[in-house]
Amino acid sequence: MGQWNRFLAPYKEAVDELKVKFKGMRSQFENENTNSPIEFVTGRVKPLASIYDKTLEKGIPFEPSEKLAHQLQDIAGIRMMCQFVGDIETVVGLLRQRKDLRIIEEKDYISNEKQSGYRSYHVIVEYPVQTINGEQLILAEIQIRTLAMNFWASIEHSLNYKYKGVFPEEIKNRLQRAAEAAFQLDEEMSQIRDEIQEAQAYFTEFKESPGTHFRSDREGGRAER
């Protein structure tokens, strides 16, 4: 286990640093009173059980190695959530401008969704981590998606574990319909984007104004002044 801990440590450092940097991007938009294309950021290092499953799938030894690091591009994973589909392109553009990472591959599963209905935009980056033994280049996968896409993907991921990737036909069809419904929701919200953002800005300003407080009662949480 100590060998795996040493192997995965730089991946954990990469995830921690990228989360801080991407959350910092969101804060910069807020500081400029500009709508942020980033709703929130999460990250994780792939668990050993998932790494083991991937090695079986790819037919490579389950052991820390340069080959494993090269073959498994998502050991370090970051998810960036957006409110609107159009925000995804903005976030990808921001990533392309960064000097602290290098994009080596992009996968557009939004314009070209998977057969299952999965939609997301994946960016594989090479990120330098500074260790006591010198710089180490780490591959990380950044998934950029809307909240609706993320909801669908989370449900599909849970079902995938239950059915080991072989869905009953009814479940598969329902998932595909749900994926299309989620995308239609994104499309509809994009049509009224300006109104949504104006309402959100008004609510934030109202909530933060002096003398305003909220209470919960049977009539709902109404604002009182």
PDB file of C-alpha atoms in Angstrom:
ATOM      1  CA  MET A   1       0.000   0.000   0.000  1.00  0.00           C
ATOM      2  CA  GLY A   2       2.919   2.336   0.687  1.00  0.00           C
ATOM      3  CA  GLN A   3       3.948   2.032  -2.960  1.00  0.00           C
ATOM      4  CA  TRP A   4       0.507   3.092  -4.109  1.00  0.00           C
ATOM      5  CA  ASN A   5       0.423   5.988  -1.631  1.00  0.00           C
ATOM      6  CA  ARG A   6       3.688   7.310  -3.061  1.00  0.00           C
ATOM      7  CA  PHE A   7       2.434   6.852  -6.624  1.00  0.00           C
ATOM      8  CA  LEU A   8      -0.882   8.635  -6.000  1.00  0.00           C
ATOM      9  CA  ALA A   9       0.474  11.459  -3.822  1.00  0.00           C
ATOM     10  CA  PRO A  10       1.346  13.755  -6.784  1.00  0.00           C
ATOM     11  CA  TYR A  11      -2.130  13.152  -8.229  1.00  0.00           C
ATOM     12  CA  LYS A  12      -3.688  14.296  -4.957  1.00  0.00           C
ATOM     13  CA  GLU A  13      -1.493  17.384  -5.007  1.00  0.00           C
ATOM     14  CA  ALA A  14      -2.529  18.104  -8.610  1.00  0.00           C
ATOM     15  CA  VAL A  15      -6.231  17.797  -7.731  1.00  0.00           C
ATOM     16  CA  ASP A  16      -5.877  20.032  -4.675  1.00  0.00           C
ATOM     17  CA  GLU A  17      -3.980  22.719  -6.598  1.00  0.00           C
ATOM     18  CA  LEU A  18      -6.296  22.700  -9.615  1.00  0.00           C
ATOM     19  CA  LYS A  19      -9.381  22.951  -7.390  1.00  0.00           C
ATOM     20  CA  VAL A  20      -7.944  26.033  -5.681  1.00  0.00           C
ATOM     21  CA  LYS A  21      -6.984  27.625  -9.000  1.00  0.00           C
ATOM     22  CA  PHE A  22     -10.333  26.980 -10.692  1.00  0.00           C
ATOM     23  CA  LYS A  23     -12.275  28.188  -7.657  1.00  0.00           C
ATOM     24  CA  GLY A  24     -10.066  31.262  -7.829  1.00  0.00           C
ATOM     25  CA  MET A  25     -11.241  31.807 -11.408  1.00  0.00           C
ATOM     26  CA  ARG A  26     -14.824  31.821 -10.172  1.00  0.00           C
ATOM     27  CA  SER A  27     -13.966  34.326  -7.435  1.00  0.00           C
ATOM     28  CA  GLN A  28     -12.357  36.663  -9.978  1.00  0.00           C
ATOM     29  CA  PHE A  29     -15.623  36.880 -11.900  1.00  0.00           C
ATOM     30  CA  GLU A  30     -17.506  37.593  -8.675  1.00  0.00           C
ATOM     31  CA  ASN A  31     -14.998  40.286  -7.668  1.00  0.00           C
ATOM     32  CA  GLU A  32     -15.639  42.017 -11.000  1.00  0.00           C
ATOM     33  CA  ASN A  33     -19.423  41.714 -10.527  1.00  0.00           C
ATOM     34  CA  THR A  34     -19.571  39.554 -13.650  1.00  0.00           C
ATOM     35  CA  ASN A  35     -21.594  36.382 -14.066  1.00  0.00           C
ATOM     36  CA  SER A  36     -19.231  33.450 -13.588  1.00  0.00           C
ATOM     37  CA  PRO A  37     -19.408  30.614 -16.142  1.00  0.00           C
ATOM     38  CA  ILE A  38     -18.275  28.305 -13.312  1.00  0.00           C
ATOM     39  CA  GLU A  39     -20.966  27.305 -10.828  1.00  0.00           C
ATOM     40  CA  PHE A  40     -18.740  25.111  -8.640  1.00  0.00           C
ATOM     41  CA  VAL A  41     -15.696  22.833  -8.794  1.00  0.00           C
ATOM     42  CA  THR A  42     -15.085  19.349  -7.391  1.00  0.00           C
ATOM     43  CA  GLY A  43     -12.209  16.909  -7.677  1.00  0.00           C
ATOM     44  CA  ARG A  44     -11.022  13.485  -6.681  1.00  0.00           C
ATOM     45  CA  VAL A  45      -8.233  10.943  -7.105  1.00  0.00           C
ATOM     46  CA  LYS A  46      -9.550   7.707  -8.623  1.00  0.00           C
ATOM     47  CA  PRO A  47      -9.951   5.008  -5.914  1.00  0.00           C
ATOM     48  CA  LEU A  48      -7.751   1.938  -6.130  1.00  0.00           C
ATOM     49  CA  ALA A  49     -10.763  -0.292  -6.832  1.00  0.00           C
ATOM     50  CA  SER A  50     -11.601   1.822  -9.888  1.00  0.00           C
ATOM     51  CA  ILE A  51      -7.969   1.828 -10.997  1.00  0.00           C
ATOM     52  CA  TYR A  52      -7.990  -1.982 -10.730  1.00  0.00           C
ATOM     53  CA  ASP A  53     -11.137  -2.198 -12.889  1.00  0.00           C
ATOM     54  CA  LYS A  54      -9.522   0.043 -15.499  1.00  0.00           C
ATOM     55  CA  THR A  55      -6.350  -2.063 -15.632  1.00  0.00           C
ATOM     56  CA  LEU A  56      -8.460  -5.165 -16.268  1.00  0.00           C
ATOM     57  CA  GLU A  57     -10.329  -3.328 -19.015  1.00  0.00           C
ATOM     58  CA  LYS A  58      -7.122  -2.149 -20.685  1.00  0.00           C
ATOM     59  CA  GLY A  59      -5.149  -5.345 -20.048  1.00  0.00           C
ATOM     60  CA  ILE A  60      -2.282  -3.713 -18.165  1.00  0.00           C
ATOM     61  CA  PRO A  61      -0.673  -4.797 -14.869  1.00  0.00           C
ATOM     62  CA  PHE A  62      -2.235  -3.451 -11.689  1.00  0.00           C
ATOM     63  CA  GLU A  63       0.915  -1.852 -10.338  1.00  0.00           C
ATOM     64  CA  PRO A  64       2.312   1.675 -10.111  1.00  0.00           C
ATOM     65  CA  SER A  65       4.209   2.329 -13.337  1.00  0.00           C
ATOM     66  CA  GLU A  66       4.808   4.899 -16.078  1.00  0.00           C
ATOM     67  CA  LYS A  67       2.689   2.766 -18.406  1.00  0.00           C
ATOM     68  CA  LEU A  68      -0.261   2.894 -16.019  1.00  0.00           C
ATOM     69  CA  ALA A  69       0.180   6.662 -15.589  1.00  0.00           C
ATOM     70  CA  HIS A  70       0.125   7.080 -19.373  1.00  0.00           C
ATOM     71  CA  GLN A  71      -2.792   4.723 -20.042  1.00  0.00           C
ATOM     72  CA  LEU A  72      -5.069   6.015 -17.248  1.00  0.00           C
ATOM     73  CA  GLN A  73      -5.567   9.683 -17.997  1.00  0.00           C
ATOM     74  CA  ASP A  74      -8.250  10.229 -15.357  1.00  0.00           C
ATOM     75  CA  ILE A  75      -6.514   9.161 -12.134  1.00  0.00           C
ATOM     76  CA  ALA A  76      -6.689  12.848 -11.246  1.00  0.00           C
ATOM     77  CA  GLY A  77     -10.185  14.116 -11.994  1.00  0.00           C
ATOM     78  CA  ILE A  78     -11.702  17.601 -11.845  1.00  0.00           C
ATOM     79  CA  ARG A  79     -15.333  18.516 -12.535  1.00  0.00           C
ATOM     80  CA  MET A  80     -16.359  22.055 -13.362  1.00  0.00           C
ATOM     81  CA  MET A  81     -20.107  22.659 -13.273  1.00  0.00           C
ATOM     82  CA  CYS A  82     -21.829  25.367 -15.315  1.00  0.00           C
ATOM     83  CA  GLN A  83     -25.355  26.770 -15.275  1.00  0.00           C
ATOM     84  CA  PHE A  84     -25.701  27.036 -19.043  1.00  0.00           C
ATOM     85  CA  VAL A  85     -24.459  25.048 -22.027  1.00  0.00           C
ATOM     86  CA  GLY A  86     -22.886  28.190 -23.481  1.00  0.00           C
ATOM     87  CA  ASP A  87     -20.747  28.568 -20.345  1.00  0.00           C
ATOM     88  CA  ILE A  88     -18.930  25.329 -21.193  1.00  0.00           C
ATOM     89  CA  GLU A  89     -17.343  26.854 -24.285  1.00  0.00           C
ATOM     90  CA  THR A  90     -16.297  29.873 -22.200  1.00  0.00           C
ATOM     91  CA  VAL A  91     -14.627  27.654 -19.585  1.00  0.00           C
ATOM     92  CA  VAL A  92     -12.813  25.637 -22.251  1.00  0.00           C
ATOM     93  CA  GLY A  93     -11.551  28.889 -23.738  1.00  0.00           C
ATOM     94  CA  LEU A  94     -10.228  29.961 -20.343  1.00  0.00           C
ATOM     95  CA  LEU A  95      -8.396  26.642 -19.968  1.00  0.00           C
ATOM     96  CA  ARG A  96      -6.778  27.044 -23.383  1.00  0.00           C
ATOM     97  CA  GLN A  97      -5.356  30.402 -22.290  1.00  0.00           C
ATOM     98  CA  ARG A  98      -3.717  29.109 -19.119  1.00  0.00           C
ATOM     99  CA  LYS A  99       0.074  28.874 -18.951  1.00  0.00           C
ATOM    100  CA  ASP A 100       0.250  26.572 -15.899  1.00  0.00           C
ATOM    101  CA  LEU A 101      -1.099  23.501 -17.745  1.00  0.00           C
ATOM    102  CA  ARG A 102      -0.961  22.032 -21.225  1.00  0.00           C
ATOM    103  CA  ILE A 103      -4.015  20.641 -23.002  1.00  0.00           C
ATOM    104  CA  ILE A 104      -3.165  17.413 -24.788  1.00  0.00           C
ATOM    105  CA  GLU A 105      -6.642  16.219 -25.793  1.00  0.00           C
ATOM    106  CA  GLU A 106     -10.248  17.423 -25.953  1.00  0.00           C
ATOM    107  CA  LYS A 107     -13.331  15.208 -26.199  1.00  0.00           C
ATOM    108  CA  ASP A 108     -16.647  16.860 -27.056  1.00  0.00           C
ATOM    109  CA  TYR A 109     -19.438  14.604 -25.812  1.00  0.00           C
ATOM    110  CA  ILE A 110     -21.941  17.470 -26.025  1.00  0.00           C
ATOM    111  CA  SER A 111     -22.040  17.922 -29.789  1.00  0.00           C
ATOM    112  CA  ASN A 112     -21.297  14.218 -30.144  1.00  0.00           C
ATOM    113  CA  GLU A 113     -23.015  12.578 -27.176  1.00  0.00           C
ATOM    114  CA  LYS A 114     -22.358   8.931 -26.376  1.00  0.00           C
ATOM    115  CA  GLN A 115     -24.892   6.292 -27.397  1.00  0.00           C
ATOM    116  CA  SER A 116     -26.040   6.076 -23.778  1.00  0.00           C
ATOM    117  CA  GLY A 117     -27.003   9.750 -23.858  1.00  0.00           C
ATOM    118  CA  TYR A 118     -23.974  10.906 -21.824  1.00  0.00           C
ATOM    119  CA  ARG A 119     -23.012  14.516 -22.433  1.00  0.00           C
ATOM    120  CA  SER A 120     -19.979  16.346 -21.102  1.00  0.00           C
ATOM    121  CA  TYR A 121     -16.844  18.087 -22.366  1.00  0.00           C
ATOM    122  CA  HIS A 122     -13.583  16.397 -21.378  1.00  0.00           C
ATOM    123  CA  VAL A 123     -10.187  18.057 -21.424  1.00  0.00           C
ATOM    124  CA  ILE A 124      -7.040  16.028 -20.735  1.00  0.00           C
ATOM    125  CA  VAL A 125      -4.245  18.213 -19.408  1.00  0.00           C
ATOM    126  CA  GLU A 126      -0.647  17.784 -18.405  1.00  0.00           C
ATOM    127  CA  TYR A 127      -0.019  19.582 -15.130  1.00  0.00           C
ATOM    128  CA  PRO A 128       3.388  20.053 -13.428  1.00  0.00           C
ATOM    129  CA  VAL A 129       3.544  19.129  -9.748  1.00  0.00           C
ATOM    130  CA  GLN A 130       6.518  20.196  -7.675  1.00  0.00           C
ATOM    131  CA  THR A 131       7.776  17.367  -5.438  1.00  0.00           C
ATOM    132  CA  ILE A 132      10.818  16.982  -3.198  1.00  0.00           C
ATOM    133  CA  ASN A 133      12.314  14.884  -6.003  1.00  0.00           C
ATOM    134  CA  GLY A 134      11.709  17.527  -8.646  1.00  0.00           C
ATOM    135  CA  GLU A 135       8.941  18.380 -11.056  1.00  0.00           C
ATOM    136  CA  GLN A 136       6.527  15.630 -12.101  1.00  0.00           C
ATOM    137  CA  LEU A 137       4.097  15.961 -14.994  1.00  0.00           C
ATOM    138  CA  ILE A 138       0.668  14.603 -14.079  1.00  0.00           C
ATOM    139  CA  LEU A 139      -2.171  13.809 -16.468  1.00  0.00           C
ATOM    140  CA  ALA A 140      -5.563  15.016 -15.270  1.00  0.00           C
ATOM    141  CA  GLU A 141      -9.026  14.858 -16.766  1.00  0.00           C
ATOM    142  CA  ILE A 142     -11.235  17.941 -16.478  1.00  0.00           C
ATOM    143  CA  GLN A 143     -14.939  17.316 -17.073  1.00  0.00           C
ATOM    144  CA  ILE A 144     -17.014  20.404 -17.850  1.00  0.00           C
ATOM    145  CA  ARG A 145     -20.788  20.002 -17.832  1.00  0.00           C
ATOM    146  CA  THR A 146     -24.041  21.621 -16.811  1.00  0.00           C
ATOM    147  CA  LEU A 147     -25.863  20.779 -13.599  1.00  0.00           C
ATOM    148  CA  ALA A 148     -28.474  18.825 -15.586  1.00  0.00           C
ATOM    149  CA  MET A 149     -25.781  16.813 -17.375  1.00  0.00           C
ATOM    150  CA  ASN A 150     -24.094  16.115 -14.054  1.00  0.00           C
ATOM    151  CA  PHE A 151     -27.327  14.895 -12.458  1.00  0.00           C
ATOM    152  CA  TRP A 152     -27.887  12.454 -15.313  1.00  0.00           C
ATOM    153  CA  ALA A 153     -24.264  11.257 -15.296  1.00  0.00           C
ATOM    154  CA  SER A 154     -24.347  10.637 -11.515  1.00  0.00           C
ATOM    155  CA  ILE A 155     -27.470   8.482 -11.837  1.00  0.00           C
ATOM    156  CA  GLU A 156     -26.067   6.582 -14.820  1.00  0.00           C
ATOM    157  CA  HIS A 157     -22.803   5.977 -12.942  1.00  0.00           C
ATOM    158  CA  SER A 158     -24.649   4.444  -9.972  1.00  0.00           C
ATOM    159  CA  LEU A 159     -26.752   2.216 -12.236  1.00  0.00           C
ATOM    160  CA  ASN A 160     -23.642   1.195 -14.141  1.00  0.00           C
ATOM    161  CA  TYR A 161     -22.163  -0.253 -10.940  1.00  0.00           C
ATOM    162  CA  LYS A 162     -25.386  -2.129 -10.209  1.00  0.00           C
ATOM    163  CA  TYR A 163     -25.692  -3.672 -13.679  1.00  0.00           C
ATOM    164  CA  LYS A 164     -21.934  -3.964 -14.394  1.00  0.00           C
ATOM    165  CA  GLY A 165     -22.343  -1.973 -17.591  1.00  0.00           C
ATOM    166  CA  VAL A 166     -25.057  -4.230 -19.048  1.00  0.00           C
ATOM    167  CA  PHE A 167     -28.336  -2.379 -18.648  1.00  0.00           C
ATOM    168  CA  PRO A 168     -31.728  -4.017 -19.133  1.00  0.00           C
ATOM    169  CA  GLU A 169     -33.295  -2.695 -22.340  1.00  0.00           C
ATOM    170  CA  GLU A 170     -36.027  -0.795 -20.467  1.00  0.00           C
ATOM    171  CA  ILE A 171     -33.512   0.947 -18.201  1.00  0.00           C
ATOM    172  CA  LYS A 172     -31.290   1.799 -21.167  1.00  0.00           C
ATOM    173  CA  ASN A 173     -34.212   3.335 -23.064  1.00  0.00           C
ATOM    174  CA  ARG A 174     -35.353   5.313 -20.031  1.00  0.00           C
ATOM    175  CA  LEU A 175     -31.830   6.651 -19.485  1.00  0.00           C
ATOM    176  CA  GLN A 176     -31.622   7.762 -23.100  1.00  0.00           C
ATOM    177  CA  ARG A 177     -34.965   9.560 -22.816  1.00  0.00           C
ATOM    178  CA  ALA A 178     -33.889  11.141 -19.538  1.00  0.00           C
ATOM    179  CA  ALA A 179     -30.637  12.329 -21.129  1.00  0.00           C
ATOM    180  CA  GLU A 180     -32.583  13.994 -23.932  1.00  0.00           C
ATOM    181  CA  ALA A 181     -34.976  15.569 -21.421  1.00  0.00           C
ATOM    182  CA  ALA A 182     -32.016  16.942 -19.433  1.00  0.00           C
ATOM    183  CA  PHE A 183     -30.523  18.427 -22.591  1.00  0.00           C
ATOM    184  CA  GLN A 184     -33.861  19.981 -23.555  1.00  0.00           C
ATOM    185  CA  LEU A 185     -33.976  21.542 -20.066  1.00  0.00           C
ATOM    186  CA  ASP A 186     -30.532  23.032 -20.677  1.00  0.00           C
ATOM    187  CA  GLU A 187     -31.692  24.371 -24.040  1.00  0.00           C
ATOM    188  CA  GLU A 188     -34.800  25.963 -22.531  1.00  0.00           C
ATOM    189  CA  MET A 189     -32.828  27.586 -19.715  1.00  0.00           C
ATOM    190  CA  SER A 190     -30.359  28.959 -22.249  1.00  0.00           C
ATOM    191  CA  GLN A 191     -33.237  30.689 -24.057  1.00  0.00           C
ATOM    192  CA  ILE A 192     -34.068  32.710 -20.932  1.00  0.00           C
ATOM    193  CA  ARG A 193     -30.505  33.063 -19.684  1.00  0.00           C
ATOM    194  CA  ASP A 194     -30.594  36.859 -19.435  1.00  0.00           C
ATOM    195  CA  GLU A 195     -33.765  36.821 -17.348  1.00  0.00           C
ATOM    196  CA  ILE A 196     -32.363  34.135 -15.033  1.00  0.00           C
ATOM    197  CA  GLN A 197     -29.105  35.975 -14.434  1.00  0.00           C
ATOM    198  CA  GLU A 198     -30.914  39.270 -13.877  1.00  0.00           C
ATOM    199  CA  ALA A 199     -33.151  37.603 -11.289  1.00  0.00           C
ATOM    200  CA  GLN A 200     -30.163  35.996  -9.585  1.00  0.00           C
ATOM    201  CA  ALA A 201     -28.338  39.315  -9.411  1.00  0.00           C
ATOM    202  CA  TYR A 202     -31.424  40.994  -7.953  1.00  0.00           C
ATOM    203  CA  PHE A 203     -31.843  38.245  -5.363  1.00  0.00           C
ATOM    204  CA  THR A 204     -28.178  38.448  -4.325  1.00  0.00           C
ATOM    205  CA  GLU A 205     -28.353  42.233  -3.984  1.00  0.00           C
ATOM    206  CA  PHE A 206     -31.609  42.026  -2.020  1.00  0.00           C
ATOM    207  CA  LYS A 207     -30.330  39.274   0.272  1.00  0.00           C
ATOM    208  CA  GLU A 208     -27.175  41.197   1.118  1.00  0.00           C
ATOM    209  CA  SER A 209     -28.821  44.600   1.636  1.00  0.00           C
ATOM    210  CA  PRO A 210     -28.775  45.905   5.237  1.00  0.00           C
ATOM    211  CA  GLY A 211     -31.873  45.239   7.318  1.00  0.00           C
ATOM    212  CA  THR A 212     -33.050  42.266   5.269  1.00  0.00           C
ATOM    213  CA  HIS A 213     -33.558  38.940   6.957  1.00  0.00           C
ATOM    214  CA  PHE A 214     -35.465  35.769   6.183  1.00  0.00           C
ATOM    215  CA  ARG A 215     -37.772  33.675   8.262  1.00  0.00           C
ATOM    216  CA  SER A 216     -39.357  30.296   7.641  1.00  0.00           C
ATOM    217  CA  ASP A 217     -42.995  29.756   8.463  1.00  0.00           C
ATOM    218  CA  ARG A 218     -45.991  27.946   7.010  1.00  0.00           C
ATOM    219  CA  GLU A 219     -46.284  30.589   4.328  1.00  0.00           C
ATOM    220  CA  GLY A 220     -42.691  29.964   3.250  1.00  0.00           C
ATOM    221  CA  GLY A 221     -39.454  31.820   3.851  1.00  0.00           C
ATOM    222  CA  ARG A 222     -40.477  35.402   3.275  1.00  0.00           C
ATOM    223  CA  ALA A 223     -38.165  38.361   3.467  1.00  0.00           C
ATOM    224  CA  GLU A 224     -38.871  40.924   6.149  1.00  0.00           C
ATOM    225  CA  ARG A 225     -37.475  44.405   6.508  1.00  0.00           C
TER     226      ARG A 225
END
